[in-house]
Coordinates of C-alpha atoms in Angstrom, one line a residue:
M7 CA -9.2 11.4 27.8
T8 CA -10.0 8.3 25.8
L9 CA -7.5 7.5 23.1
Y10 CA -9.5 6.2 20.2
A11 CA -6.3 4.7 18.7
I12 CA -6.5 2.2 21.6
S13 CA -10.2 1.9 22.3
D14 CA -11.1 1.3 18.6
I15 CA -8.8 -1.7 18.2
E16 CA -11.4 -4.2 19.5
D17 CA -14.2 -2.6 17.6
A18 CA -12.2 -2.9 14.4
I19 CA -11.6 -6.6 15.0
T20 CA -15.4 -7.0 15.6
A21 CA -16.2 -5.1 12.4
T22 CA -13.8 -7.2 10.4
R23 CA -15.3 -10.4 11.8
A24 CA -18.8 -9.2 10.9
L25 CA -17.8 -8.6 7.3
L26 CA -15.7 -11.7 6.6
W27 CA -17.4 -14.4 8.8
P28 CA -18.8 -16.8 7.9
I29 CA -16.4 -17.1 5.0
N30 CA -17.8 -16.3 1.6
G31 CA -15.3 -17.4 -1.0
W32 CA -16.6 -15.0 -3.7
R33 CA -16.5 -12.0 -1.4
W34 CA -13.0 -12.9 -0.2
A35 CA -11.9 -13.3 -3.8
K36 CA -13.1 -9.8 -4.8
L37 CA -11.5 -8.3 -1.7
A38 CA -8.2 -10.1 -2.7
V39 CA -8.3 -8.4 -6.1
I40 CA -8.7 -5.0 -4.4
V41 CA -5.9 -5.7 -1.9
F42 CA -3.7 -6.7 -4.8
F43 CA -3.9 -3.2 -6.2
I44 CA -4.0 -1.1 -3.0
G45 CA -0.9 -2.5 -1.5
S46 CA 0.6 -4.6 1.3
V47 CA -0.9 -5.0 4.7
S48 CA 1.9 -3.0 6.3
G49 CA 0.8 0.0 4.4
T50 CA 4.3 0.7 3.1
S51 CA 5.0 1.9 -0.4
P52 CA 5.9 -0.8 -2.9
F53 CA 8.6 1.5 -4.3
Q54 CA 11.9 1.3 -2.5
F55 CA 15.0 3.4 -3.0
G56 CA 18.3 1.8 -2.2
G57 CA 22.0 2.8 -2.5
T58 CA 24.5 1.1 -4.7
G59 CA 27.4 -0.8 -3.3
S60 CA 31.0 -0.6 -4.3
V61 CA 33.4 -3.5 -5.0
P62 CA 36.9 -3.3 -3.5
N63 CA 39.8 -3.2 -5.9
G64 CA 41.6 -6.1 -4.5
G65 CA 40.8 -9.8 -4.3
S66 CA 38.3 -10.0 -7.2
G67 CA 40.6 -9.6 -10.3
V68 CA 38.3 -6.8 -11.6
S69 CA 39.7 -3.3 -12.3
G70 CA 38.6 -0.6 -9.9
S71 CA 37.5 1.6 -12.8
M72 CA 34.8 0.6 -15.3
P73 CA 35.3 1.5 -19.0
P74 CA 32.8 4.1 -20.2
M75 CA 29.9 2.7 -22.1
T76 CA 29.9 3.8 -25.7
G77 CA 27.4 3.6 -28.5
P78 CA 23.7 4.2 -28.6
V79 CA 21.3 2.4 -26.2
P80 CA 19.5 -0.4 -28.0
G81 CA 15.9 0.4 -29.0
A82 CA 14.7 -2.8 -27.2
V83 CA 16.0 -1.3 -23.9
W84 CA 14.0 1.9 -24.4
V85 CA 10.9 -0.2 -25.3
L86 CA 11.4 -2.3 -22.1
V87 CA 11.7 0.8 -20.0
A88 CA 8.6 2.4 -21.5
V89 CA 6.6 -0.8 -21.0
V90 CA 7.7 -1.1 -17.3
A91 CA 6.9 2.6 -16.7
L92 CA 3.4 2.2 -18.3
L93 CA 2.7 -0.8 -16.2
V94 CA 3.7 1.0 -13.0
V95 CA 1.6 4.0 -13.9
A96 CA -1.4 1.8 -14.7
F97 CA -0.9 -0.1 -11.4
V98 CA -0.9 3.1 -9.4
L99 CA -3.9 4.4 -11.3
I100 CA -5.9 1.3 -10.7
G101 CA -4.9 1.2 -7.1
S102 CA -6.0 4.8 -6.6
V103 CA -9.5 4.0 -7.8
M104 CA -9.6 0.8 -5.8
E105 CA -9.1 2.8 -2.6
F106 CA -12.6 4.2 -3.1
V107 CA -14.0 0.8 -4.0
F108 CA -12.5 -0.6 -0.9
V109 CA -13.9 2.0 1.4
R110 CA -17.3 1.8 -0.2
A111 CA -17.3 -2.0 0.2
L112 CA -16.5 -1.7 4.0
Q113 CA -19.3 0.9 4.3
R114 CA -22.0 -1.2 2.5
E115 CA -20.5 -4.5 3.6
T116 CA -21.0 -5.6 0.0
V117 CA -18.2 -5.8 -2.6
T118 CA -19.2 -4.5 -6.0
I119 CA -16.0 -3.8 -7.9
R120 CA -17.5 -3.0 -11.3
R121 CA -20.3 -0.7 -10.1
D122 CA -18.1 1.2 -7.7
W123 CA -15.3 1.5 -10.2
S124 CA -17.8 3.2 -12.6
A125 CA -19.0 5.5 -9.9
Y126 CA -15.6 6.5 -8.4
W127 CA -13.0 6.5 -11.1
P128 CA -13.1 10.3 -11.5
Q129 CA -12.2 10.7 -7.8
G130 CA -9.6 7.9 -8.1
L131 CA -8.1 9.9 -11.0
R132 CA -7.7 12.9 -8.7
L133 CA -6.1 10.7 -6.0
F134 CA -3.7 9.3 -8.7
G135 CA -2.8 12.8 -9.7
F136 CA -2.1 13.8 -6.1
R137 CA 0.1 10.7 -5.6
L138 CA 1.9 11.4 -8.9
L139 CA 2.6 15.0 -7.9
L140 CA 3.7 14.1 -4.4
G141 CA 6.0 11.5 -5.7
A142 CA 7.5 13.8 -8.4
V143 CA 8.1 16.6 -5.9
S144 CA 9.6 14.3 -3.3
L145 CA 11.9 12.5 -5.9
G146 CA 12.8 15.9 -7.4
I147 CA 13.9 17.3 -4.1
I148 CA 15.9 14.2 -3.2
A149 CA 17.5 14.3 -6.7
V150 CA 18.6 17.9 -6.2
L151 CA 20.1 17.0 -2.8
I152 CA 22.0 14.1 -4.3
L153 CA 23.3 16.3 -7.1
I154 CA 24.4 19.0 -4.7
V155 CA 26.2 16.4 -2.5
A156 CA 27.8 14.6 -5.4
A157 CA 28.9 17.7 -7.5
P158 CA 31.6 19.0 -5.2
G159 CA 33.2 15.6 -4.9
V160 CA 33.3 15.3 -8.7
I161 CA 35.2 18.6 -9.1
G162 CA 37.6 17.9 -6.2
Y163 CA 36.0 19.5 -3.1
E164 CA 35.2 16.4 -1.2
G165 CA 35.1 18.3 2.1
V166 CA 32.3 20.5 0.9
S167 CA 30.4 17.4 -0.4
A168 CA 30.8 15.6 3.0
G169 CA 29.8 18.7 4.9
F170 CA 26.6 19.2 2.9
A171 CA 25.8 15.5 3.2
V172 CA 25.5 15.9 7.0
F173 CA 22.8 18.5 6.3
A174 CA 21.2 16.7 3.3
I175 CA 20.6 13.3 5.0
P176 CA 18.4 14.6 7.8
V177 CA 16.5 16.8 5.3
A178 CA 15.9 13.7 3.1
V179 CA 14.7 11.7 6.1
V180 CA 12.3 14.5 7.2
L181 CA 11.0 14.8 3.6
A182 CA 10.4 11.1 3.4
L183 CA 8.5 11.1 6.7
V184 CA 6.4 14.2 5.7
A185 CA 5.6 12.7 2.3
G186 CA 4.7 9.4 3.9
L187 CA 2.4 11.0 6.5
L188 CA 0.7 13.2 3.8
N189 CA 0.1 10.3 1.5
G190 CA -1.0 8.0 4.4
F191 CA -3.5 10.6 5.9
T192 CA -4.8 11.3 2.4
T193 CA -5.5 7.7 1.7
T194 CA -6.8 6.8 5.1
F195 CA -8.8 9.8 6.2
V196 CA -9.3 12.2 3.2
V197 CA -10.4 9.5 0.7
P198 CA -13.5 8.6 3.0
I199 CA -14.4 12.3 3.1
M200 CA -14.0 12.6 -0.7
L201 CA -16.4 9.6 -1.0
L202 CA -18.9 10.8 1.6
E203 CA -19.2 14.4 0.5
E204 CA -18.3 14.0 -3.2
R205 CA -15.3 16.4 -2.9
G206 CA -12.0 16.7 -4.5
I207 CA -8.7 16.2 -2.6
I208 CA -8.2 19.9 -1.8
G209 CA -11.8 20.3 -0.7
A210 CA -11.7 17.2 1.4
W211 CA -8.4 18.3 3.1
R212 CA -10.0 21.6 3.9
R213 CA -12.9 19.7 5.6
F214 CA -10.5 17.4 7.4
W215 CA -7.9 20.0 8.5
P216 CA -10.0 21.5 11.4
T217 CA -10.6 18.0 12.8
L218 CA -6.9 17.1 12.5
T219 CA -5.7 20.2 14.3
A220 CA -8.4 20.1 17.0
Q221 CA -7.9 16.4 17.6
W222 CA -4.2 16.3 17.0
K223 CA -3.5 14.2 20.1
Q224 CA -5.9 11.5 18.8
Y225 CA -4.2 11.5 15.4
L226 CA -0.7 11.5 16.9
A227 CA -1.7 8.5 18.9
Y228 CA -3.0 6.9 15.7
V229 CA 0.3 7.4 14.0
V230 CA 2.1 5.7 16.9
V231 CA -0.3 2.9 17.6
G232 CA -1.2 2.4 13.9
T233 CA 2.5 1.9 13.1
V234 CA 2.8 -0.7 15.7
L235 CA -0.3 -2.4 14.5
R236 CA 0.9 -2.4 10.9
I237 CA 4.2 -4.0 11.9
A238 CA 2.4 -6.6 14.0
V239 CA -0.1 -7.3 11.2
G240 CA 2.7 -7.6 8.7
I241 CA 4.6 -10.1 10.8
A242 CA 1.5 -12.1 11.4
A243 CA 0.6 -12.2 7.7
G244 CA 4.2 -13.2 6.8
I245 CA 4.1 -16.1 9.3
V246 CA 0.7 -17.4 8.1
T247 CA 1.8 -17.1 4.5
A248 CA 5.1 -18.9 5.1
L249 CA 3.3 -21.8 6.9
L250 CA 0.8 -22.2 4.1
A251 CA 3.6 -21.9 1.5
V252 CA 5.4 -24.8 3.2
V253 CA 2.2 -26.9 2.8
V254 CA 2.0 -26.0 -0.9
A255 CA 5.7 -26.6 -1.4
I256 CA 5.5 -30.2 -0.4
P257 CA 3.5 -31.6 -3.3
L258 CA 5.1 -29.2 -5.8
G259 CA 8.5 -30.0 -4.5
L260 CA 7.8 -33.7 -5.2
L261 CA 6.8 -32.7 -8.7
G262 CA 10.1 -30.8 -9.1
V263 CA 11.9 -33.9 -7.9
L264 CA 10.1 -35.9 -10.6
G265 CA 11.2 -33.4 -13.2
A266 CA 14.8 -33.8 -12.0
V267 CA 14.5 -37.6 -12.3
V268 CA 13.2 -37.3 -15.8
I269 CA 16.2 -35.1 -16.7
T270 CA 18.5 -37.8 -15.5
T271 CA 16.9 -40.2 -18.1
A272 CA 18.1 -37.8 -20.8
E273 CA 14.6 -36.4 -21.3
L274 CA 15.8 -32.8 -20.8
A275 CA 12.9 -31.0 -22.4
A276 CA 10.2 -33.0 -20.5
G277 CA 12.1 -32.7 -17.2
G278 CA 12.7 -29.0 -17.6
L279 CA 9.0 -28.5 -18.4
I280 CA 7.9 -30.4 -15.3
I281 CA 10.3 -28.3 -13.1
A282 CA 9.1 -25.1 -14.8
I283 CA 5.4 -26.0 -14.1
A284 CA 6.2 -26.7 -10.5
V285 CA 8.0 -23.4 -10.0
I286 CA 5.3 -21.4 -11.7
A287 CA 2.6 -23.2 -9.8
F288 CA 4.4 -22.5 -6.5
V289 CA 4.8 -18.8 -7.2
F290 CA 1.2 -18.4 -8.3
A291 CA -0.1 -20.3 -5.3
V292 CA 2.0 -18.3 -2.8
T293 CA 0.8 -15.1 -4.4
I294 CA -2.9 -16.1 -4.1
I295 CA -2.3 -17.3 -0.5
S296 CA -0.6 -14.0 0.4
L297 CA -3.5 -12.0 -1.0
F298 CA -6.2 -14.0 0.8
V299 CA -4.2 -13.8 4.1
A300 CA -4.0 -10.0 3.5
V301 CA -7.7 -9.6 3.2
P302 CA -8.6 -9.7 6.9
M303 CA -5.4 -7.8 7.8
R304 CA -6.2 -4.9 5.4
T305 CA -9.9 -4.9 6.3
F306 CA -9.0 -4.6 10.0
L307 CA -6.6 -1.7 9.4
R308 CA -9.0 0.2 7.3
Y309 CA -12.0 -0.3 9.7
Y310 CA -9.7 0.8 12.5
A311 CA -9.0 4.1 10.6
L312 CA -12.6 4.6 9.7
L313 CA -13.6 4.2 13.4
I314 CA -11.1 6.8 14.5
L315 CA -12.2 9.2 11.8
G316 CA -15.9 8.9 12.9
D317 CA -15.0 9.2 16.6
T318 CA -13.1 12.4 16.1
E319 CA -15.8 13.9 13.8
A320 CA -19.3 12.4 13.6
E321 CA -20.0 14.1 10.3
F322 CA -17.3 11.9 8.7
D323 CA -18.6 8.6 10.0
L324 CA -19.1 6.3 7.1
I325 CA -19.9 3.2 9.1
T326 CA -22.5 4.5 11.5
E327 CA -24.7 1.4 11.4
R328 CA -21.8 -1.0 12.0
R329 CA -20.4 1.2 14.8
D330 CA -23.9 1.3 16.5
A331 CA -24.3 -2.4 16.2
I332 CA -20.8 -3.0 17.8
R333 CA -21.3 -0.6 20.6
A334 CA -25.0 -1.4 21.4

């Protein structure tokens, strides 16, 4: 049995080359805008959840217990929280619509952000709602697990808390894996079906489910090989970005040194302004570089998934002409 997860790698490289070569600066720029919103080349979520560390009582001169915070929270803090939350929601919403814009661009081999945005924002809104619901359910379950683990310890039954933690941690890990697979398969395989057949998420999943269950070995291979490819692509993108960042850092570093020299001449404002310009220019340049580096990486990964989807079910093939041209 041919594993499409392996055989389609070379075809995905060829399709990526056909779209992006010879280099068209305007096309790359529009794809970079899309990549900015749909996420990193590794395909991982931009939202990370980490634990909080504890500081030992000794050796720091800080008391082991923190005094309770009293008084109302300043209004400015609530405003800042609200603004950040709105920005995150807006970013996820735009990214959901851009998923359809990206797939359509790869299908037509023409990038038309404004036209495709107007055509597919309703479906992007459905994808946004799905992501919001999936995230809320996942975070809600994790929050309940944390509360159940923490509550016994608070009231003095640490043994119960520790015992439940042994159960809760694997549950949280499995939940994260299931949510990640569900979100990943929806974005990678269900979105193209939504676009192709003008369906909602539930209808597209109903269409995709028989293919997924019938070709489960192919999709299991995709999960394994695709994960390796994402890691490899992420490492390659990081190396290229770092090398180009060094090139950019040389002239901007000299500009920063000039600012430091100016500061030594008692021109604090002028020197500080020069250093600030150098830092801002460096951050901006590295951001742009990382986006342009991500364009071929992201294009390859999405073509790879579209090829697998079309190989497992011909009715879902969005890139028939490109596939035929590659395999002629």
